């Protein structure tokens, strides 16, 4: 019966996503919802995009093993990232009226930096999207009682999410995110209330966790421990900022004010609600300690503790709510992270490579084809990770941002806030960041006091400063081909549909 409810919910959500496709008429609709989203929808997309499998399965599993010190990157680093995006980057990027984050690098530094940073951004999505696909396979396997293998569940989940993302783009993501945010919040709160009654209240769980040392967050007063803590925090806090999915939510907003505060509120809500599944998972150690101990001691998957708790100790209606909320979280995150790299790869890599200028319809079709190809690739990558790397969902998500941390963050931050930033500085920052990161990863022992990606970030900062201040040996970028916003405005003026002050038609 549980599987039947899950399938019914899945079909309904896909149909809603397909309905959203009726709003897509051009690439701007597909990529950033035509800049039409109101405040509540921007908040929903920010929250629901990040509240994925790692929030429900990965973060609680890491907390059970290492306490708060094991979840420094997410939700702490990731929540701060969303707040920083809103306060520091949303307004200046929104005013530039861009289609992708890659367009910023093109305008500021030229084609070479655009290509390098876009490739880094696209690569970073492999781990994140693969984590969502892996989680979908896990959920289908659990709710079917093993009748659907995890591999089959991965392909079922990926193909169905592809359907409405392919046709509906950002509009489908935004509308389904709104529904799924409501399901996540209501479902998690009701489940939390039910579990709280079984363990004797929230305070009982908090006291038990505190006694077990799970609330130790800050490192010891040791140089290596402090550096490791900071490096872990900045991985997602800074590495997640130059990402297309975050940028899309900023650009999709109706006004600058909505872009700023939608991101901030979405980040705050994300931080608060990640502690609900943490509470649920830790409650399992009190409700069924034998099940938890068996899972952790025999090399089992700690990510299954929370699903097993719900299946074994909750009534059917709670099971339906939990897996509905879990699927909502995964679907919203997966659809957004499939769309984001596909759009930026199409716009910033493929389109400039074509010798003839594409019409808007051709560009839209190209984005859809790239979305299809990327879905297949990340599903194959998820299969590889499941069979060979055995990385947890939390680890896959955390590692995804190291490449953008060392390649894309410093050129973005400097380009927005430092007038001296130039192409030479950006190239030097990327070269230094990548070479130090890879060099440390390959040749430096794992227990070295500076993690490779943190060393790469420091090298990137130094590279930007030195490269920008030295005599400029690199010519200023030549004028680029008309960007998407320019072409869109020209087409609108020809047809008589001039964009409004919000950038909409």
GROMACS .gro file of C-alpha atoms in nm:
model
  505
    1UNK     CA    1   0.000   0.000   0.000
    2UNK     CA    2   0.285   0.238   0.082
    3UNK     CA    3   0.438   0.180  -0.262
    4UNK     CA    4   0.100   0.257  -0.423
    5UNK     CA    5   0.077   0.592  -0.247
    6UNK     CA    6   0.435   0.675  -0.343
    7UNK     CA    7   0.370   0.596  -0.709
    8UNK     CA    8   0.048   0.802  -0.708
    9UNK     CA    9   0.227   1.101  -0.556
   10UNK     CA   10   0.511   1.065  -0.803
   11UNK     CA   11   0.276   1.066  -1.102
   12UNK     CA   12   0.081   1.369  -0.974
   13UNK     CA   13   0.398   1.572  -0.918
   14UNK     CA   14   0.524   1.489  -1.269
   15UNK     CA   15   0.191   1.600  -1.418
   16UNK     CA   16   0.212   1.929  -1.227
   17UNK     CA   17   0.560   1.979  -1.366
   18UNK     CA   18   0.434   1.913  -1.718
   19UNK     CA   19   0.155   2.167  -1.664
   20UNK     CA   20   0.423   2.424  -1.581
   21UNK     CA   21   0.574   2.360  -1.924
   22UNK     CA   22   0.285   2.555  -2.079
   23UNK     CA   23   0.451   2.872  -1.946
   24UNK     CA   24   0.776   2.811  -2.134
   25UNK     CA   25   0.789   3.004  -2.463
   26UNK     CA   26   1.159   3.099  -2.487
   27UNK     CA   27   1.500   3.039  -2.332
   28UNK     CA   28   1.448   3.306  -2.068
   29UNK     CA   29   1.135   3.125  -1.948
   30UNK     CA   30   1.322   2.794  -1.951
   31UNK     CA   31   1.635   2.918  -1.773
   32UNK     CA   32   1.510   3.180  -1.523
   33UNK     CA   33   1.128   3.163  -1.542
   34UNK     CA   34   1.118   3.491  -1.735
   35UNK     CA   35   1.206   3.682  -1.416
   36UNK     CA   36   0.845   3.648  -1.301
   37UNK     CA   37   0.879   3.470  -0.965
   38UNK     CA   38   0.721   3.639  -0.661
   39UNK     CA   39   0.878   3.636  -0.314
   40UNK     CA   40   0.714   3.320  -0.182
   41UNK     CA   41   0.818   3.120  -0.489
   42UNK     CA   42   1.180   3.238  -0.469
   43UNK     CA   43   1.191   3.136  -0.102
   44UNK     CA   44   1.041   2.799  -0.194
   45UNK     CA   45   1.289   2.734  -0.474
   46UNK     CA   46   1.589   2.830  -0.259
   47UNK     CA   47   1.473   2.612   0.029
   48UNK     CA   48   1.351   2.314  -0.171
   49UNK     CA   49   1.652   2.304  -0.401
   50UNK     CA   50   1.893   2.268  -0.111
   51UNK     CA   51   1.672   2.054   0.111
   52UNK     CA   52   1.756   1.735  -0.078
   53UNK     CA   53   1.869   1.384   0.002
   54UNK     CA   54   2.167   1.504   0.203
   55UNK     CA   55   1.936   1.702   0.434
   56UNK     CA   56   1.704   1.408   0.508
   57UNK     CA   57   1.947   1.115   0.484
   58UNK     CA   58   2.308   1.235   0.464
   59UNK     CA   59   2.323   1.502   0.737
   60UNK     CA   60   2.143   1.292   1.003
   61UNK     CA   61   2.370   0.994   0.930
   62UNK     CA   62   2.680   1.213   0.969
   63UNK     CA   63   2.542   1.363   1.292
   64UNK     CA   64   2.485   1.018   1.441
   65UNK     CA   65   2.847   0.928   1.380
   66UNK     CA   66   3.029   1.256   1.455
   67UNK     CA   67   2.780   1.498   1.610
   68UNK     CA   68   2.772   1.865   1.513
   69UNK     CA   69   3.140   1.855   1.424
   70UNK     CA   70   3.053   1.615   1.142
   71UNK     CA   71   2.805   1.849   0.975
   72UNK     CA   72   3.004   2.172   0.965
   73UNK     CA   73   2.992   2.195   0.584
   74UNK     CA   74   2.619   2.128   0.564
   75UNK     CA   75   2.392   2.274   0.700
   76UNK     CA   76   2.615   2.538   0.861
   77UNK     CA   77   2.833   2.624   0.560
   78UNK     CA   78   2.555   2.584   0.304
   79UNK     CA   79   2.309   2.801   0.500
   80UNK     CA   80   2.566   3.079   0.539
   81UNK     CA   81   2.626   3.050   0.164
   82UNK     CA   82   2.263   3.127   0.081
   83UNK     CA   83   2.257   3.418   0.323
   84UNK     CA   84   2.581   3.559   0.177
   85UNK     CA   85   2.442   3.525  -0.175
   86UNK     CA   86   2.139   3.728  -0.075
   87UNK     CA   87   2.328   3.998   0.113
   88UNK     CA   88   2.639   4.035  -0.105
   89UNK     CA   89   2.582   3.900  -0.454
   90UNK     CA   90   2.211   3.898  -0.541
   91UNK     CA   91   2.173   4.271  -0.610
   92UNK     CA   92   2.484   4.331  -0.826
   93UNK     CA   93   2.426   4.015  -1.031
   94UNK     CA   94   2.055   4.087  -1.073
   95UNK     CA   95   2.129   4.434  -1.212
   96UNK     CA   96   2.349   4.282  -1.483
   97UNK     CA   97   2.043   4.103  -1.633
   98UNK     CA   98   2.232   3.782  -1.713
   99UNK     CA   99   2.101   3.442  -1.820
  100UNK     CA  100   2.372   3.229  -1.655
  101UNK     CA  101   2.651   3.271  -1.402
  102UNK     CA  102   2.892   3.205  -1.688
  103UNK     CA  103   2.773   3.526  -1.852
  104UNK     CA  104   2.922   3.721  -1.562
  105UNK     CA  105   3.269   3.579  -1.626
  106UNK     CA  106   3.231   3.655  -1.998
  107UNK     CA  107   3.135   4.017  -1.938
  108UNK     CA  108   3.402   4.075  -1.677
  109UNK     CA  109   3.696   3.871  -1.804
  110UNK     CA  110   3.627   3.743  -2.156
  111UNK     CA  111   3.580   3.412  -2.330
  112UNK     CA  112   3.872   3.217  -2.179
  113UNK     CA  113   3.757   3.270  -1.820
  114UNK     CA  114   3.398   3.204  -1.920
  115UNK     CA  115   3.494   2.861  -2.057
  116UNK     CA  116   3.719   2.762  -1.764
  117UNK     CA  117   3.473   2.859  -1.492
  118UNK     CA  118   3.173   2.711  -1.676
  119UNK     CA  119   3.351   2.377  -1.710
  120UNK     CA  120   3.436   2.386  -1.338
  121UNK     CA  121   3.074   2.465  -1.248
  122UNK     CA  122   2.934   2.187  -1.467
  123UNK     CA  123   3.181   1.932  -1.324
  124UNK     CA  124   3.087   2.029  -0.970
  125UNK     CA  125   2.728   1.923  -1.034
  126UNK     CA  126   2.822   1.560  -1.101
  127UNK     CA  127   2.857   1.479  -0.732
  128UNK     CA  128   2.554   1.678  -0.621
  129UNK     CA  129   2.309   1.543  -0.878
  130UNK     CA  130   2.448   1.191  -0.841
  131UNK     CA  131   2.372   1.211  -0.469
  132UNK     CA  132   2.007   1.282  -0.548
  133UNK     CA  133   1.986   1.001  -0.806
  134UNK     CA  134   2.147   0.760  -0.559
  135UNK     CA  135   1.895   0.860  -0.293
  136UNK     CA  136   1.603   0.806  -0.533
  137UNK     CA  137   1.722   0.452  -0.595
  138UNK     CA  138   1.753   0.398  -0.221
  139UNK     CA  139   1.400   0.521  -0.154
  140UNK     CA  140   1.238   0.311  -0.427
  141UNK     CA  141   1.427   0.008  -0.300
  142UNK     CA  142   1.312   0.065   0.060
  143UNK     CA  143   0.944   0.143  -0.006
  144UNK     CA  144   0.911  -0.154  -0.242
  145UNK     CA  145   1.054  -0.391   0.014
  146UNK     CA  146   1.342  -0.475  -0.218
  147UNK     CA  147   1.125  -0.557  -0.520
  148UNK     CA  148   1.268  -0.256  -0.702
  149UNK     CA  149   1.647  -0.269  -0.700
  150UNK     CA  150   1.840   0.044  -0.615
  151UNK     CA  151   1.977   0.051  -0.969
  152UNK     CA  152   1.630   0.031  -1.124
  153UNK     CA  153   1.504   0.294  -0.881
  154UNK     CA  154   1.781   0.528  -0.989
  155UNK     CA  155   1.681   0.504  -1.354
  156UNK     CA  156   1.308   0.532  -1.275
  157UNK     CA  157   1.366   0.843  -1.066
  158UNK     CA  158   1.606   1.009  -1.309
  159UNK     CA  159   1.388   0.949  -1.615
  160UNK     CA  160   1.067   1.077  -1.458
  161UNK     CA  161   1.231   1.393  -1.320
  162UNK     CA  162   1.382   1.448  -1.663
  163UNK     CA  163   1.036   1.449  -1.821
  164UNK     CA  164   0.905   1.767  -1.660
  165UNK     CA  165   1.246   1.935  -1.633
  166UNK     CA  166   1.301   1.878  -2.006
  167UNK     CA  167   0.976   2.049  -2.102
  168UNK     CA  168   0.918   2.293  -1.815
  169UNK     CA  169   1.264   2.417  -1.722
  170UNK     CA  170   1.276   2.670  -1.438
  171UNK     CA  171   0.899   2.718  -1.441
  172UNK     CA  172   0.849   2.346  -1.371
  173UNK     CA  173   1.115   2.357  -1.101
  174UNK     CA  174   0.959   2.662  -0.933
  175UNK     CA  175   0.600   2.536  -0.931
  176UNK     CA  176   0.688   2.184  -0.814
  177UNK     CA  177   0.924   2.332  -0.553
  178UNK     CA  178   0.637   2.533  -0.406
  179UNK     CA  179   0.426   2.218  -0.368
  180UNK     CA  180   0.717   2.015  -0.239
  181UNK     CA  181   0.822   2.277   0.016
  182UNK     CA  182   0.473   2.261   0.166
  183UNK     CA  183   0.486   1.881   0.179
  184UNK     CA  184   0.835   1.883   0.333
  185UNK     CA  185   0.747   2.133   0.608
  186UNK     CA  186   0.409   1.985   0.698
  187UNK     CA  187   0.530   1.627   0.673
  188UNK     CA  188   0.846   1.676   0.876
  189UNK     CA  189   0.667   1.868   1.153
  190UNK     CA  190   0.393   1.605   1.186
  191UNK     CA  191   0.647   1.323   1.186
  192UNK     CA  192   0.857   1.507   1.443
  193UNK     CA  193   0.554   1.548   1.668
  194UNK     CA  194   0.473   1.175   1.641
  195UNK     CA  195   0.829   1.068   1.720
  196UNK     CA  196   0.856   1.323   2.002
  197UNK     CA  197   0.565   1.155   2.180
  198UNK     CA  198   0.739   0.818   2.157
  199UNK     CA  199   1.065   0.942   2.315
  200UNK     CA  200   0.917   1.168   2.580
  201UNK     CA  201   0.958   1.507   2.418
  202UNK     CA  202   1.219   1.711   2.236
  203UNK     CA  203   1.403   1.803   2.556
  204UNK     CA  204   1.462   1.436   2.633
  205UNK     CA  205   1.631   1.382   2.298
  206UNK     CA  206   1.836   1.702   2.334
  207UNK     CA  207   1.958   1.602   2.681
  208UNK     CA  208   2.047   1.253   2.561
  209UNK     CA  209   2.243   1.390   2.264
  210UNK     CA  210   2.422   1.644   2.483
  211UNK     CA  211   2.524   1.373   2.730
  212UNK     CA  212   2.662   1.171   2.439
  213UNK     CA  213   2.879   1.465   2.331
  214UNK     CA  214   2.695   1.521   2.003
  215UNK     CA  215   2.679   1.900   2.043
  216UNK     CA  216   3.054   1.958   2.037
  217UNK     CA  217   3.091   2.189   1.739
  218UNK     CA  218   3.408   2.398   1.760
  219UNK     CA  219   3.750   2.233   1.725
  220UNK     CA  220   4.015   2.203   1.992
  221UNK     CA  221   4.264   2.489   2.032
  222UNK     CA  222   4.503   2.321   1.795
  223UNK     CA  223   4.629   2.482   1.474
  224UNK     CA  224   4.566   2.181   1.254
  225UNK     CA  225   4.218   2.125   1.400
  226UNK     CA  226   4.124   2.490   1.348
  227UNK     CA  227   4.249   2.491   0.988
  228UNK     CA  228   4.055   2.172   0.915
  229UNK     CA  229   3.741   2.323   1.067
  230UNK     CA  230   3.768   2.642   0.861
  231UNK     CA  231   3.847   2.446   0.545
  232UNK     CA  232   3.542   2.227   0.596
  233UNK     CA  233   3.319   2.528   0.658
  234UNK     CA  234   3.428   2.726   0.352
  235UNK     CA  235   3.392   2.431   0.114
  236UNK     CA  236   3.017   2.482   0.078
  237UNK     CA  237   2.996   2.830   0.226
  238UNK     CA  238   3.209   2.979  -0.053
  239UNK     CA  239   3.229   2.699  -0.309
  240UNK     CA  240   2.851   2.699  -0.349
  241UNK     CA  241   2.827   3.070  -0.429
  242UNK     CA  242   2.941   3.054  -0.796
  243UNK     CA  243   2.673   2.800  -0.887
  244UNK     CA  244   2.410   2.821  -1.157
  245UNK     CA  245   2.125   2.688  -0.941
  246UNK     CA  246   2.178   2.962  -0.681
  247UNK     CA  247   2.219   3.220  -0.957
  248UNK     CA  248   1.895   3.105  -1.126
  249UNK     CA  249   1.695   3.174  -0.812
  250UNK     CA  250   1.839   3.525  -0.792
  251UNK     CA  251   1.772   3.597  -1.159
  252UNK     CA  252   1.423   3.441  -1.155
  253UNK     CA  253   1.296   3.691  -0.896
  254UNK     CA  254   1.057   3.965  -1.001
  255UNK     CA  255   1.258   4.242  -0.831
  256UNK     CA  256   1.598   4.297  -0.670
  257UNK     CA  257   1.442   4.311  -0.325
  258UNK     CA  258   1.280   3.971  -0.379
  259UNK     CA  259   1.610   3.829  -0.505
  260UNK     CA  260   1.795   3.948  -0.195
  261UNK     CA  261   1.553   3.854   0.080
  262UNK     CA  262   1.420   3.542  -0.090
  263UNK     CA  263   1.770   3.396  -0.080
  264UNK     CA  264   1.827   3.505   0.281
  265UNK     CA  265   1.497   3.366   0.411
  266UNK     CA  266   1.539   3.046   0.210
  267UNK     CA  267   1.880   2.995   0.371
  268UNK     CA  268   1.744   3.053   0.722
  269UNK     CA  269   1.455   2.810   0.667
  270UNK     CA  270   1.692   2.551   0.526
  271UNK     CA  271   1.914   2.573   0.834
  272UNK     CA  272   1.624   2.543   1.076
  273UNK     CA  273   1.450   2.251   0.907
  274UNK     CA  274   1.761   2.038   0.863
  275UNK     CA  275   1.748   1.981   1.238
  276UNK     CA  276   1.412   1.804   1.209
  277UNK     CA  277   1.553   1.494   1.033
  278UNK     CA  278   1.854   1.514   1.268
  279UNK     CA  279   1.610   1.498   1.560
  280UNK     CA  280   1.426   1.206   1.399
  281UNK     CA  281   1.742   1.009   1.330
  282UNK     CA  282   1.880   1.057   1.679
  283UNK     CA  283   1.544   0.957   1.823
  284UNK     CA  284   1.599   0.621   1.654
  285UNK     CA  285   1.891   0.557   1.890
  286UNK     CA  286   1.645   0.581   2.179
  287UNK     CA  287   1.346   0.407   2.021
  288UNK     CA  288   1.532   0.114   1.863
  289UNK     CA  289   1.898   0.117   1.972
  290UNK     CA  290   1.945  -0.243   1.857
  291UNK     CA  291   1.856  -0.153   1.498
  292UNK     CA  292   2.088   0.148   1.500
  293UNK     CA  293   2.377  -0.044   1.656
  294UNK     CA  294   2.340  -0.328   1.407
  295UNK     CA  295   2.340  -0.088   1.113
  296UNK     CA  296   2.647   0.102   1.232
  297UNK     CA  297   2.851  -0.193   1.358
  298UNK     CA  298   2.813  -0.431   1.065
  299UNK     CA  299   2.918  -0.192   0.794
  300UNK     CA  300   2.559  -0.116   0.702
  301UNK     CA  301   2.437   0.207   0.549
  302UNK     CA  302   2.377   0.463   0.824
  303UNK     CA  303   2.160   0.654   0.578
  304UNK     CA  304   1.899   0.378   0.617
  305UNK     CA  305   1.851   0.437   0.991
  306UNK     CA  306   1.581   0.701   0.951
  307UNK     CA  307   1.384   0.516   0.677
  308UNK     CA  308   1.401   0.194   0.881
  309UNK     CA  309   1.278   0.376   1.192
  310UNK     CA  310   0.974   0.505   1.006
  311UNK     CA  311   0.898   0.170   0.845
  312UNK     CA  312   0.930  -0.029   1.167
  313UNK     CA  313   0.788   0.209   1.429
  314UNK     CA  314   0.543   0.442   1.257
  315UNK     CA  315   0.184   0.396   1.137
  316UNK     CA  316   0.105   0.394   0.767
  317UNK     CA  317   0.001   0.760   0.751
  318UNK     CA  318   0.336   0.863   0.899
  319UNK     CA  319   0.517   0.641   0.649
  320UNK     CA  320   0.327   0.805   0.364
  321UNK     CA  321   0.410   1.153   0.498
  322UNK     CA  322   0.776   1.070   0.551
  323UNK     CA  323   0.843   0.916   0.212
  324UNK     CA  324   0.631   1.182   0.045
  325UNK     CA  325   0.841   1.451   0.212
  326UNK     CA  326   1.163   1.263   0.132
  327UNK     CA  327   1.073   1.224  -0.234
  328UNK     CA  328   0.970   1.590  -0.247
  329UNK     CA  329   1.308   1.692  -0.110
  330UNK     CA  330   1.498   1.475  -0.354
  331UNK     CA  331   1.286   1.566  -0.657
  332UNK     CA  332   1.312   1.940  -0.602
  333UNK     CA  333   1.687   1.923  -0.556
  334UNK     CA  334   1.743   1.683  -0.848
  335UNK     CA  335   1.534   1.878  -1.098
  336UNK     CA  336   1.709   2.204  -1.018
  337UNK     CA  337   2.055   2.052  -1.030
  338UNK     CA  338   1.981   1.885  -1.363
  339UNK     CA  339   1.861   2.212  -1.513
  340UNK     CA  340   2.138   2.441  -1.386
  341UNK     CA  341   2.447   2.283  -1.547
  342UNK     CA  342   2.256   2.204  -1.865
  343UNK     CA  343   2.158   2.569  -1.913
  344UNK     CA  344   2.503   2.710  -1.845
  345UNK     CA  345   2.679   2.449  -2.062
  346UNK     CA  346   2.443   2.526  -2.350
  347UNK     CA  347   2.468   2.903  -2.316
  348UNK     CA  348   2.837   2.943  -2.233
  349UNK     CA  349   3.006   2.650  -2.407
  350UNK     CA  350   2.799   2.519  -2.697
  351UNK     CA  351   2.628   2.831  -2.832
  352UNK     CA  352   2.949   3.036  -2.880
  353UNK     CA  353   3.112   2.737  -3.054
  354UNK     CA  354   2.847   2.732  -3.327
  355UNK     CA  355   2.940   2.942  -3.625
  356UNK     CA  356   2.586   3.044  -3.713
  357UNK     CA  357   2.363   3.238  -3.475
  358UNK     CA  358   2.087   3.031  -3.320
  359UNK     CA  359   1.728   3.144  -3.302
  360UNK     CA  360   1.573   3.148  -2.958
  361UNK     CA  361   1.375   2.832  -3.041
  362UNK     CA  362   1.694   2.652  -3.149
  363UNK     CA  363   1.868   2.762  -2.831
  364UNK     CA  364   1.576   2.632  -2.624
  365UNK     CA  365   1.588   2.296  -2.799
  366UNK     CA  366   1.962   2.277  -2.744
  367UNK     CA  367   1.916   2.336  -2.370
  368UNK     CA  368   1.663   2.055  -2.358
  369UNK     CA  369   1.890   1.812  -2.542
  370UNK     CA  370   2.180   1.895  -2.310
  371UNK     CA  371   1.949   1.836  -2.012
  372UNK     CA  372   1.874   1.489  -2.149
  373UNK     CA  373   2.241   1.407  -2.205
  374UNK     CA  374   2.345   1.539  -1.864
  375UNK     CA  375   2.076   1.328  -1.693
  376UNK     CA  376   2.215   1.013  -1.851
  377UNK     CA  377   2.572   1.106  -1.758
  378UNK     CA  378   2.500   1.180  -1.391
  379UNK     CA  379   2.296   0.861  -1.357
  380UNK     CA  380   2.591   0.662  -1.491
  381UNK     CA  381   2.820   0.851  -1.253
  382UNK     CA  382   2.584   0.769  -0.965
  383UNK     CA  383   2.604   0.401  -1.061
  384UNK     CA  384   2.982   0.420  -1.060
  385UNK     CA  385   2.983   0.587  -0.718
  386UNK     CA  386   2.748   0.325  -0.578
  387UNK     CA  387   2.952   0.026  -0.698
  388UNK     CA  388   3.309   0.154  -0.679
  389UNK     CA  389   3.363   0.464  -0.467
  390UNK     CA  390   3.103   0.382  -0.196
  391UNK     CA  391   3.083   0.750  -0.107
  392UNK     CA  392   2.799   0.859   0.120
  393UNK     CA  393   2.541   1.109   0.001
  394UNK     CA  394   2.685   1.369   0.239
  395UNK     CA  395   3.040   1.316   0.111
  396UNK     CA  396   2.931   1.333  -0.253
  397UNK     CA  397   2.762   1.668  -0.196
  398UNK     CA  398   3.049   1.813   0.011
  399UNK     CA  399   3.319   1.711  -0.238
  400UNK     CA  400   3.123   1.855  -0.530
  401UNK     CA  401   3.211   2.213  -0.436
  402UNK     CA  402   3.588   2.186  -0.408
  403UNK     CA  403   3.638   2.249  -0.779
  404UNK     CA  404   3.431   2.570  -0.781
  405UNK     CA  405   3.596   2.681  -0.457
  406UNK     CA  406   3.944   2.680  -0.612
  407UNK     CA  407   3.844   2.793  -0.963
  408UNK     CA  408   3.534   3.010  -0.967
  409UNK     CA  409   3.479   3.180  -0.629
  410UNK     CA  410   3.772   3.423  -0.622
  411UNK     CA  411   3.717   3.552  -0.980
  412UNK     CA  412   3.349   3.606  -0.896
  413UNK     CA  413   3.402   3.784  -0.563
  414UNK     CA  414   3.688   3.995  -0.697
  415UNK     CA  415   3.496   4.076  -1.014
  416UNK     CA  416   3.203   4.208  -0.813
  417UNK     CA  417   3.390   4.395  -0.538
  418UNK     CA  418   3.743   4.481  -0.660
  419UNK     CA  419   3.789   4.735  -0.936
  420UNK     CA  420   4.144   4.616  -1.010
  421UNK     CA  421   4.028   4.262  -1.094
  422UNK     CA  422   4.110   4.180  -1.457
  423UNK     CA  423   4.154   3.888  -1.694
  424UNK     CA  424   4.518   3.840  -1.604
  425UNK     CA  425   4.430   3.822  -1.235
  426UNK     CA  426   4.148   3.576  -1.300
  427UNK     CA  427   4.369   3.348  -1.510
  428UNK     CA  428   4.641   3.357  -1.245
  429UNK     CA  429   4.387   3.284  -0.972
  430UNK     CA  430   4.251   2.981  -1.159
  431UNK     CA  431   4.597   2.849  -1.249
  432UNK     CA  432   4.728   2.885  -0.893
  433UNK     CA  433   4.414   2.748  -0.731
  434UNK     CA  434   4.389   2.439  -0.948
  435UNK     CA  435   4.761   2.355  -0.952
  436UNK     CA  436   4.799   2.384  -0.573
  437UNK     CA  437   4.476   2.191  -0.509
  438UNK     CA  438   4.567   1.904  -0.742
  439UNK     CA  439   4.933   1.908  -0.636
  440UNK     CA  440   4.845   1.879  -0.269
  441UNK     CA  441   4.585   1.611  -0.339
  442UNK     CA  442   4.837   1.396  -0.527
  443UNK     CA  443   5.169   1.455  -0.352
  444UNK     CA  444   5.091   1.575   0.001
  445UNK     CA  445   5.002   1.320   0.275
  446UNK     CA  446   4.636   1.307   0.378
  447UNK     CA  447   4.718   1.406   0.736
  448UNK     CA  448   4.892   1.728   0.630
  449UNK     CA  449   4.774   2.025   0.834
  450UNK     CA  450   4.624   2.215   0.538
  451UNK     CA  451   4.354   2.034   0.335
  452UNK     CA  452   4.426   2.051  -0.042
  453UNK     CA  453   4.115   2.250  -0.135
  454UNK     CA  454   4.184   2.510   0.135
  455UNK     CA  455   4.541   2.546   0.012
  456UNK     CA  456   4.398   2.588  -0.337
  457UNK     CA  457   4.164   2.865  -0.217
  458UNK     CA  458   4.452   3.054  -0.054
  459UNK     CA  459   4.660   3.015  -0.371
  460UNK     CA  460   4.367   3.141  -0.579
  461UNK     CA  461   4.335   3.455  -0.365
  462UNK     CA  462   4.708   3.525  -0.390
  463UNK     CA  463   4.699   3.458  -0.764
  464UNK     CA  464   4.420   3.710  -0.816
  465UNK     CA  465   4.597   3.982  -0.617
  466UNK     CA  466   4.939   3.930  -0.776
  467UNK     CA  467   4.804   3.880  -1.128
  468UNK     CA  468   4.584   4.189  -1.114
  469UNK     CA  469   4.855   4.417  -0.965
  470UNK     CA  470   5.137   4.313  -1.196
  471UNK     CA  471   5.177   4.498  -1.529
  472UNK     CA  472   4.897   4.368  -1.750
  473UNK     CA  473   5.034   4.148  -2.029
  474UNK     CA  474   4.693   4.023  -2.139
  475UNK     CA  475   4.488   4.240  -2.370
  476UNK     CA  476   4.145   4.342  -2.260
  477UNK     CA  477   3.875   4.103  -2.386
  478UNK     CA  478   3.747   4.186  -2.730
  479UNK     CA  479   3.377   4.271  -2.755
  480UNK     CA  480   3.185   3.949  -2.735
  481UNK     CA  481   2.899   3.840  -2.955
  482UNK     CA  482   2.570   3.991  -2.837
  483UNK     CA  483   2.469   3.817  -2.517
  484UNK     CA  484   2.131   3.662  -2.457
  485UNK     CA  485   1.986   3.968  -2.285
  486UNK     CA  486   2.086   4.193  -2.574
  487UNK     CA  487   1.943   3.960  -2.837
  488UNK     CA  488   1.626   3.916  -2.633
  489UNK     CA  489   1.578   4.294  -2.603
  490UNK     CA  490   1.640   4.343  -2.975
  491UNK     CA  491   1.387   4.076  -3.068
  492UNK     CA  492   1.134   4.232  -2.832
  493UNK     CA  493   1.180   4.579  -2.983
  494UNK     CA  494   1.132   4.441  -3.333
  495UNK     CA  495   0.809   4.265  -3.240
  496UNK     CA  496   0.688   4.555  -3.029
  497UNK     CA  497   0.697   4.361  -2.699
  498UNK     CA  498   0.940   4.575  -2.502
  499UNK     CA  499   1.059   4.433  -2.168
  500UNK     CA  500   0.919   4.594  -1.855
  501UNK     CA  501   1.125   4.745  -1.577
  502UNK     CA  502   1.145   4.399  -1.417
  503UNK     CA  503   1.296   4.246  -1.727
  504UNK     CA  504   0.974   4.062  -1.820
  505UNK     CA  505   0.777   4.083  -2.138
   0.00000   0.00000   0.00000
